mmCIF file of C-alpha atoms and ligand atoms in Angstrom:
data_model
loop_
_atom_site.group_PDB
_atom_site.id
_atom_site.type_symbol
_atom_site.label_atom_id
_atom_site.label_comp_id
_atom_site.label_asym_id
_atom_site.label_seq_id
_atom_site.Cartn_x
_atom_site.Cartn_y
_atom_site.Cartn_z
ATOM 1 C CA UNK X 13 -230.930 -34.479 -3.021
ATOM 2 C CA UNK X 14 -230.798 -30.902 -3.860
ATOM 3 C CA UNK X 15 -229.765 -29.384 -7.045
ATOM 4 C CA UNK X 16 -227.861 -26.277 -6.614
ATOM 5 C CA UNK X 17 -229.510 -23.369 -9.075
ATOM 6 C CA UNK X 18 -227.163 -22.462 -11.303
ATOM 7 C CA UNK X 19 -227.049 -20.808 -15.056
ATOM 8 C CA UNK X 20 -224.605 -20.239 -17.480
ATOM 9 C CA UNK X 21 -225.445 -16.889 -18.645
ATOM 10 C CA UNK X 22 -223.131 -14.089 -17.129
ATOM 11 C CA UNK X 23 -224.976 -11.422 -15.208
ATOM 12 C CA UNK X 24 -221.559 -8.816 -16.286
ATOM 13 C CA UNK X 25 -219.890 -9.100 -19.993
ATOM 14 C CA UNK X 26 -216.584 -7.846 -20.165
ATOM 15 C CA UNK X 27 -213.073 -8.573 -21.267
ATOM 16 C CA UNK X 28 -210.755 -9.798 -18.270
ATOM 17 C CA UNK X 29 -208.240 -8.360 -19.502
ATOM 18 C CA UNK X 30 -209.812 -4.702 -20.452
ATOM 19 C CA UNK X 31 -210.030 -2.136 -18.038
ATOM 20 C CA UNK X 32 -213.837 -1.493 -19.522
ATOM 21 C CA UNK X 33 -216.322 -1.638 -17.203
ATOM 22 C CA UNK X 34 -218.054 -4.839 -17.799
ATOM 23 C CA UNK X 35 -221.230 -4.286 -19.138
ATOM 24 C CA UNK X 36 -224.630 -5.550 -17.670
ATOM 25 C CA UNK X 37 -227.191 -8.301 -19.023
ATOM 26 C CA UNK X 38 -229.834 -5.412 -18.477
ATOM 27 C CA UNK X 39 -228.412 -2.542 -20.524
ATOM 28 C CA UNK X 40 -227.311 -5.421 -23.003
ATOM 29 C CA UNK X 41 -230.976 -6.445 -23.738
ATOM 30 C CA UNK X 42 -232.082 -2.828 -23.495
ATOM 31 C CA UNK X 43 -229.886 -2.205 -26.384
ATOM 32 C CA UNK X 44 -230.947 -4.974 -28.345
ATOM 33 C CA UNK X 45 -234.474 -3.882 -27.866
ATOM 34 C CA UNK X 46 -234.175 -0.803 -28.884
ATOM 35 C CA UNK X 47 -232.471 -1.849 -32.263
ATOM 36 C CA UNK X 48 -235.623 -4.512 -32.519
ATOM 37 C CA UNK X 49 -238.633 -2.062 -31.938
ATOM 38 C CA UNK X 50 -237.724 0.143 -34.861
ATOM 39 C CA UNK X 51 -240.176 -0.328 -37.391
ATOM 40 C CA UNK X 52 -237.433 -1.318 -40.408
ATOM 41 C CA UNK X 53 -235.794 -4.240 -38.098
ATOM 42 C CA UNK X 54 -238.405 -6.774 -39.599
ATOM 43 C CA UNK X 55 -237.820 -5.944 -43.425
ATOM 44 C CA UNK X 56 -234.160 -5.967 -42.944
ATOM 45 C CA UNK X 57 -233.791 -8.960 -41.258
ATOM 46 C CA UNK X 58 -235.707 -11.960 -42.381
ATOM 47 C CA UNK X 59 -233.119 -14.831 -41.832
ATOM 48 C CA UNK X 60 -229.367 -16.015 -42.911
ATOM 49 C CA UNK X 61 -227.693 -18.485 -44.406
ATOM 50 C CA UNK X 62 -224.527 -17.940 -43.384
ATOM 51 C CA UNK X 63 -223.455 -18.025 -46.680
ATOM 52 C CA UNK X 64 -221.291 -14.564 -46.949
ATOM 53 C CA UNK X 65 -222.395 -13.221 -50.311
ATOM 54 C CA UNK X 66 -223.000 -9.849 -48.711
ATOM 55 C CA UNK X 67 -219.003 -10.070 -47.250
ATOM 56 C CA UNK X 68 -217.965 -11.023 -50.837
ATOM 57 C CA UNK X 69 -219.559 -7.850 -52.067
ATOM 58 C CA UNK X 70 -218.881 -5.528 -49.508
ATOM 59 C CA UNK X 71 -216.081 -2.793 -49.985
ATOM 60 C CA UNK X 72 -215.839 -2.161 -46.531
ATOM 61 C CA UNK X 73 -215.040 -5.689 -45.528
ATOM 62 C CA UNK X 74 -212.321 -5.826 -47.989
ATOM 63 C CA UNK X 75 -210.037 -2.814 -46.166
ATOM 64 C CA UNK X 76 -211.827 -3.281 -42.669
ATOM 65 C CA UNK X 77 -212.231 -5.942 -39.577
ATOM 66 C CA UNK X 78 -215.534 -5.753 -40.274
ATOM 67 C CA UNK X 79 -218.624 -8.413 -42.417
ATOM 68 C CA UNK X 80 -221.771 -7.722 -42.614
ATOM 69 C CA UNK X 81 -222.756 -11.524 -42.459
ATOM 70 C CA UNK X 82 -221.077 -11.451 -38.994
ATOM 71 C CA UNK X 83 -223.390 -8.525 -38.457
ATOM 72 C CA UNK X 84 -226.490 -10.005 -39.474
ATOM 73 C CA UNK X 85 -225.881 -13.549 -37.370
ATOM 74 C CA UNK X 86 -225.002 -11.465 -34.539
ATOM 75 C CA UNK X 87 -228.464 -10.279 -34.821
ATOM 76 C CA UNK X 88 -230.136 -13.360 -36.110
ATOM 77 C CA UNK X 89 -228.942 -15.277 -33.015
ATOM 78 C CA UNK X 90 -229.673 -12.713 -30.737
ATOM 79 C CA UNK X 91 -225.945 -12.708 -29.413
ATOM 80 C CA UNK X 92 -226.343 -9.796 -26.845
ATOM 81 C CA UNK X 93 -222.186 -9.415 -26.123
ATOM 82 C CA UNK X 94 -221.452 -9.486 -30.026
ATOM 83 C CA UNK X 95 -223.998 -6.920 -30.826
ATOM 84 C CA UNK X 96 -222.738 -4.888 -28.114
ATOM 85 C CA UNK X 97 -218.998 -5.296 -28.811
ATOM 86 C CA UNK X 98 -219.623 -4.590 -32.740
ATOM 87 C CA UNK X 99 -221.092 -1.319 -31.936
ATOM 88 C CA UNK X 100 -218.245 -0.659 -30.041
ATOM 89 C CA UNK X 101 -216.560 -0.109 -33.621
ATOM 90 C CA UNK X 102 -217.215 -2.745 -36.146
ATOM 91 C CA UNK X 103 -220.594 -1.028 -37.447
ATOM 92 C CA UNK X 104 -218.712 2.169 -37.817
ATOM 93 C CA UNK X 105 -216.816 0.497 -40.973
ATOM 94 C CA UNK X 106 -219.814 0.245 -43.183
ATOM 95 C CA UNK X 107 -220.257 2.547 -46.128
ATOM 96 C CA UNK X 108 -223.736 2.425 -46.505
ATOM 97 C CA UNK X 109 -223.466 1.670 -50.074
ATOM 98 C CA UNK X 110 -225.951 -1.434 -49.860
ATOM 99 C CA UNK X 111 -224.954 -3.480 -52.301
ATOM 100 C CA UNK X 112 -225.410 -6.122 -49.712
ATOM 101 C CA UNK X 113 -228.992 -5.634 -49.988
ATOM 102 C CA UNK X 114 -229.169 -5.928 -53.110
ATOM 103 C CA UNK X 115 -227.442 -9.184 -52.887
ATOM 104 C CA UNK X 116 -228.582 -10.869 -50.525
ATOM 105 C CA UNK X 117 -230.790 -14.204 -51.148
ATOM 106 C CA UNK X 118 -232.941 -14.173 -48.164
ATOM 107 C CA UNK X 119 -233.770 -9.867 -48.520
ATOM 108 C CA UNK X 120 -231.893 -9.074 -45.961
ATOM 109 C CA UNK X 121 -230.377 -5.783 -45.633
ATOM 110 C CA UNK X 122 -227.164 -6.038 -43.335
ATOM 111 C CA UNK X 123 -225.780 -2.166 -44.191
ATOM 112 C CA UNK X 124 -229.934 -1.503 -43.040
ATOM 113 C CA UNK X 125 -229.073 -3.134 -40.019
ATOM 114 C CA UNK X 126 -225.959 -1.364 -39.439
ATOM 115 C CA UNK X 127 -227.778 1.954 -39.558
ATOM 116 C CA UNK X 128 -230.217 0.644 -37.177
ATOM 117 C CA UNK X 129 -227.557 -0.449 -34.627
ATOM 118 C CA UNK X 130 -225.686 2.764 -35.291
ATOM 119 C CA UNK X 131 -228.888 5.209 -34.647
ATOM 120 C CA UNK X 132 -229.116 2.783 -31.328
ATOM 121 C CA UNK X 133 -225.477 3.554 -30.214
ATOM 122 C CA UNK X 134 -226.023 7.273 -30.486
ATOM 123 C CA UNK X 135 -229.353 6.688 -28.585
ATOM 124 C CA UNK X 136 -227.216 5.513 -25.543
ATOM 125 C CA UNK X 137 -224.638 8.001 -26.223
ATOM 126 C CA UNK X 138 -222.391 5.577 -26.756
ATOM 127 C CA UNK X 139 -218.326 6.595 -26.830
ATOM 128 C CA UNK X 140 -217.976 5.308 -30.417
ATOM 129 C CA UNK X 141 -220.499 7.207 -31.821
ATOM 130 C CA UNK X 142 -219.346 10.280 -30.097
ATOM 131 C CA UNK X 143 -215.595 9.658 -31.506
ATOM 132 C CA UNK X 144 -217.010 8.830 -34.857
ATOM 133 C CA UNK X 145 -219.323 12.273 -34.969
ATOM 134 C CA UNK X 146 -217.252 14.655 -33.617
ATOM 135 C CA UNK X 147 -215.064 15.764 -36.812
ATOM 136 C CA UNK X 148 -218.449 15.904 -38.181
ATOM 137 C CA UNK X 149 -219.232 19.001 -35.644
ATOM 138 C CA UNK X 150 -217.977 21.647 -38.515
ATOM 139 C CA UNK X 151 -219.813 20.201 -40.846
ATOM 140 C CA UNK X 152 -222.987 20.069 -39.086
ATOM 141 C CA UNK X 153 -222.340 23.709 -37.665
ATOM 142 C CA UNK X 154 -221.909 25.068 -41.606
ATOM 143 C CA UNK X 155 -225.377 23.059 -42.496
ATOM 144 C CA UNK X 156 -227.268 24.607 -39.894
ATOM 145 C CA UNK X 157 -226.195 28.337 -40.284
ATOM 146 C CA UNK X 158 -226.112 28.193 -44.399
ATOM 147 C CA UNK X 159 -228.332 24.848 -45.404
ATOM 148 C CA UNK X 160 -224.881 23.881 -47.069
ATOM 149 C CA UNK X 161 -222.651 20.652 -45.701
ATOM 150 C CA UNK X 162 -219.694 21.982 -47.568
ATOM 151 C CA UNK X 163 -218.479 25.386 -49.090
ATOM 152 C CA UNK X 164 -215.212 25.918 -51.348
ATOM 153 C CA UNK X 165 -213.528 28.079 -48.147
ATOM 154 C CA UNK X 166 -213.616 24.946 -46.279
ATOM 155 C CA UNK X 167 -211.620 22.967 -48.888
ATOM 156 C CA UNK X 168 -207.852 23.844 -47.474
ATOM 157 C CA UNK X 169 -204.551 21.982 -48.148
ATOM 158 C CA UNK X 170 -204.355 21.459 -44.271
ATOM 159 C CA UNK X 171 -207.840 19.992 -44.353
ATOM 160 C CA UNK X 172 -207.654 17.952 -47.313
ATOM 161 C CA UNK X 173 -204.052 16.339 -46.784
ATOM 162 C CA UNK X 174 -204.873 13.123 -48.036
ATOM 163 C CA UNK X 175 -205.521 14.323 -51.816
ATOM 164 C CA UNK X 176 -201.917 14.481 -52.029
ATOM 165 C CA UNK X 177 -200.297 16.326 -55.601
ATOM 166 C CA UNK X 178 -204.294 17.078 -56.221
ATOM 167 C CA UNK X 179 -203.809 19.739 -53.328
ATOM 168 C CA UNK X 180 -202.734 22.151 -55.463
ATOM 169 C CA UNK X 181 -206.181 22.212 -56.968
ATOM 170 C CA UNK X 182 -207.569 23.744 -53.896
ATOM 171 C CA UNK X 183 -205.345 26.466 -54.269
ATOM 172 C CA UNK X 184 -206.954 27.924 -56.805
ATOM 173 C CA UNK X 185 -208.413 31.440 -57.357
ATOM 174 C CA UNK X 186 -212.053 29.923 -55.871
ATOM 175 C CA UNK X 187 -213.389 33.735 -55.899
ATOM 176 C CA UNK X 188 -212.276 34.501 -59.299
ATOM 177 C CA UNK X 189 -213.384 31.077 -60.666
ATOM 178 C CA UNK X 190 -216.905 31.530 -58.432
ATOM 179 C CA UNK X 191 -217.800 34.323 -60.420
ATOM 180 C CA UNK X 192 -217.155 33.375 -63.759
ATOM 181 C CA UNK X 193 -220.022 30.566 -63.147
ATOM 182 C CA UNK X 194 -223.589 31.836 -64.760
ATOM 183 C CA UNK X 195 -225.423 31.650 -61.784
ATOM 184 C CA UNK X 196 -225.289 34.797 -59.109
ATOM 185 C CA UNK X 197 -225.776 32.096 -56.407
ATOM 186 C CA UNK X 198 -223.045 30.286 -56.544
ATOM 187 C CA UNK X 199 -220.952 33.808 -56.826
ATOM 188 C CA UNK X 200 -219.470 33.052 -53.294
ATOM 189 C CA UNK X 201 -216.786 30.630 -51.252
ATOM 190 C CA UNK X 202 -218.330 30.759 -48.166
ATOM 191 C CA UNK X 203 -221.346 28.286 -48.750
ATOM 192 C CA UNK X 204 -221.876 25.948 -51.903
ATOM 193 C CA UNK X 205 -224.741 27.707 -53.574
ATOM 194 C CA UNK X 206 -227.559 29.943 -51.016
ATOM 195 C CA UNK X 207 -230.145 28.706 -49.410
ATOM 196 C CA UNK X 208 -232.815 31.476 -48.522
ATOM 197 C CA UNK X 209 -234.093 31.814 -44.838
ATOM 198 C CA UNK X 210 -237.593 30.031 -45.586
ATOM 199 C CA UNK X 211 -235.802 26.753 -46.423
ATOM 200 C CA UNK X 212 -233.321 26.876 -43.565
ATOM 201 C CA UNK X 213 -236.091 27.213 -40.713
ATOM 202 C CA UNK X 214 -238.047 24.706 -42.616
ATOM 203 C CA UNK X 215 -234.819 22.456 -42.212
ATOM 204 C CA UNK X 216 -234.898 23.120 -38.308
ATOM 205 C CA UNK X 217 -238.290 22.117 -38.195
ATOM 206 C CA UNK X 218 -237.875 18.934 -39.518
ATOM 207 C CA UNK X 219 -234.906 18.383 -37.367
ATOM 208 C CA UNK X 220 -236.626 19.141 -34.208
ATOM 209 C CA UNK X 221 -239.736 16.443 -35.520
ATOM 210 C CA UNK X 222 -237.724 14.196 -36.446
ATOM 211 C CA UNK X 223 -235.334 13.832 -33.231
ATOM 212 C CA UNK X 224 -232.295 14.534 -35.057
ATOM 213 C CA UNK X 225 -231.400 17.559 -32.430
ATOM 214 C CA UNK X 226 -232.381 14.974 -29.773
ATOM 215 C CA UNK X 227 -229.606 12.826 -30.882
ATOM 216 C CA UNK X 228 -227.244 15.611 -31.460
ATOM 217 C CA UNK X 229 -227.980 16.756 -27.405
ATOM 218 C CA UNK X 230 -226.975 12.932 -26.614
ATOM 219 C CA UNK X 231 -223.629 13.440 -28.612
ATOM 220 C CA UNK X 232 -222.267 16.578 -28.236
ATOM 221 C CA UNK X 233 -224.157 18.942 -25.618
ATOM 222 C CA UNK X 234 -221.838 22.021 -26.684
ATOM 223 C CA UNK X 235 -222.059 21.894 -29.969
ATOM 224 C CA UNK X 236 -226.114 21.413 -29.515
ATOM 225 C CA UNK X 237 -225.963 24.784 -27.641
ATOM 226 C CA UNK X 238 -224.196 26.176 -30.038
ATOM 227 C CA UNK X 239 -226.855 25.251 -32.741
ATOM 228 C CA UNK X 240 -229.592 26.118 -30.605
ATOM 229 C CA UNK X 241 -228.746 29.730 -30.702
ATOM 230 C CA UNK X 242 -228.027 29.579 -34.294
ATOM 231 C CA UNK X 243 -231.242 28.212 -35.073
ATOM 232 C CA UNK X 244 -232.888 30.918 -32.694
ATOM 233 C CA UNK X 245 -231.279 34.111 -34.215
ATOM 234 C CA UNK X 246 -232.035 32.472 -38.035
ATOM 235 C CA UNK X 247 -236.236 31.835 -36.734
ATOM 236 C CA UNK X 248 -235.973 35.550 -35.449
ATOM 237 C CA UNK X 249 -234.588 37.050 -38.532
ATOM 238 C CA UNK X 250 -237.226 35.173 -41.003
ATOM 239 C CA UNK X 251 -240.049 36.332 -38.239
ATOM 240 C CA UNK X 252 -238.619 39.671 -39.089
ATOM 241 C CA UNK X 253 -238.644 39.408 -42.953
ATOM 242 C CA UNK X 254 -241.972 38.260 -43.051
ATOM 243 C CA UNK X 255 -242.638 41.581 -40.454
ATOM 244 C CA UNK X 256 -241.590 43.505 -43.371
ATOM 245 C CA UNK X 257 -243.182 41.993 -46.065
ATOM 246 C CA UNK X 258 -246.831 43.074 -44.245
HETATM 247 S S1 SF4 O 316 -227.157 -11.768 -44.727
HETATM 248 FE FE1 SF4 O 316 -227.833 -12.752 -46.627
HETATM 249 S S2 SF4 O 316 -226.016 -12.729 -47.981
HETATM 250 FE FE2 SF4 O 316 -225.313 -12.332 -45.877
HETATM 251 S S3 SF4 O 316 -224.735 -14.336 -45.064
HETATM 252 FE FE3 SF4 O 316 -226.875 -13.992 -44.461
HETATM 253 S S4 SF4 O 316 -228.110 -14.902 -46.082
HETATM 254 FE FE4 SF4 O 316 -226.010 -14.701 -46.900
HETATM 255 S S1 SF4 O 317 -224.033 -1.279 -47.053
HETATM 256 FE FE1 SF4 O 317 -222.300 -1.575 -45.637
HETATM 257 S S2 SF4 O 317 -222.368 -3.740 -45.170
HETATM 258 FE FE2 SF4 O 317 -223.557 -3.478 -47.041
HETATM 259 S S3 SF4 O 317 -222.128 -3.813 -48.741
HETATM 260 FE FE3 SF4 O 317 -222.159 -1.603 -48.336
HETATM 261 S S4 SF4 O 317 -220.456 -1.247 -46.914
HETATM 262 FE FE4 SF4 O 317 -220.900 -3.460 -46.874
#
């Protein structure tokens, strides 16, 4: 009598009623593995419990659909579909404040985790991280051309809706009030104190090393371009101060 071969795990994940594409067992386990072979997986995840201390603790749980002891059995029982659907937007919740860590009876370090899984995401380009990143793209734009995330001109009332009455701070004589601080480099709005050319091609360097423009290609191809030539014309004009200085 013949046994007819059959398994129970599904070759395509997807909700049946979604109009995803389902996703496949292959990219699934890629995923995973890429989110196990970084070196930190092992010292962030060492076991669980189950018993939810690091949810008790964790601010983002309290306003979010999101626990980072969901996050961490996910990961402990290698459930492919979970891990994949959480990056999908769960991980995105997490405030990376790590009290969880610090919590945590077995050492585990679910907001670690988190990081790991969202690094992975943006690896494979995935549609969350993109949506998550892109209001980031002015941010990362000022960085590059002045080595500051943040400068007063880019506090506005239109930007900054959510401080409600305390908008009315922002509208402030920032010039006036610049310039009365001691130091001559914070006597500007347009970045947050000066960063000299040296440091700011330094920066780049490290970025390039470190893969952090690689990512940024993944997510947002236009605003890498954009960068690219920033980064260029700021190399060319320390290549040219240094010129002078022989
Ligand atoms: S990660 Fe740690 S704190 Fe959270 S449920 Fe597991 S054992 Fe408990
Ligand atoms: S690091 Fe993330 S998961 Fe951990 S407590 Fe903070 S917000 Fe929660």
């Amino acid at each position: 009598m013949s046994h007819s071969s059959s398994t129970r795990i599904q070759e395509y994940i997807g909700d049946p009623v979604s109009e995803d594409a389902p996703v496949g067992r292959e990219k699934l386990e890629e995923i995973f593995q890429d989110i196990q072979a970084d070196l930190r997986y092992d010292h962030e995840l060492n076991g669980c419990l189950n018993c939810g201390i690091c949810t008790a603790t964790c601010p983002a749980a309290h306003y979010y659909d999101f626990s980072p002891r969901e996050i961490v059995q996910l990961l402990w029982t290698e459930n492919l579909e979970g891990i994949h659907d959480a990056m999908q937007e769960k991980i995105w919740s997490c405030a990376q404040c790590y009290t969880c860590a610090a919590r945590c009876p077995f050492g585990n370090s679910p907001g670690g985790l988190v990081m790991l899984m969202r690094e992975t995401a943006i690896k494979h380009g995935m549609e969350s991280a993109k949506s998550v990143l892109r209001p980031f793209s002015r941010v990362m734009l000022k960085l590059i051309s002045t080595g500051n995330q943040l400068s007063p001109d880019m506090i506005t009332p239109d930007g900054f809706a959510d401080w409600g009455p305390n908008v009315s701070k922002i509208d402030a004589p920032l010039e006036t009030l610049r310039k009365a601080i001691p130091m001559p480099t914070l006597h500007t709005t347009k970045t947050a104190w000066e960063v000299n050319l040296k440091t700011s091609v330094e920066l780049y360097t490290i970025w390039e090393e470190t893969g952090v423009l690689d990512s940024l290609e993944i997510i947002d191809e236009n605003l890498f371009d954009v960068i690219s030539d920033i980064m260029d014309e700021k190399r060319d004009d320390y290549d040219d101060w240094l010129d002078e200085q022989d």
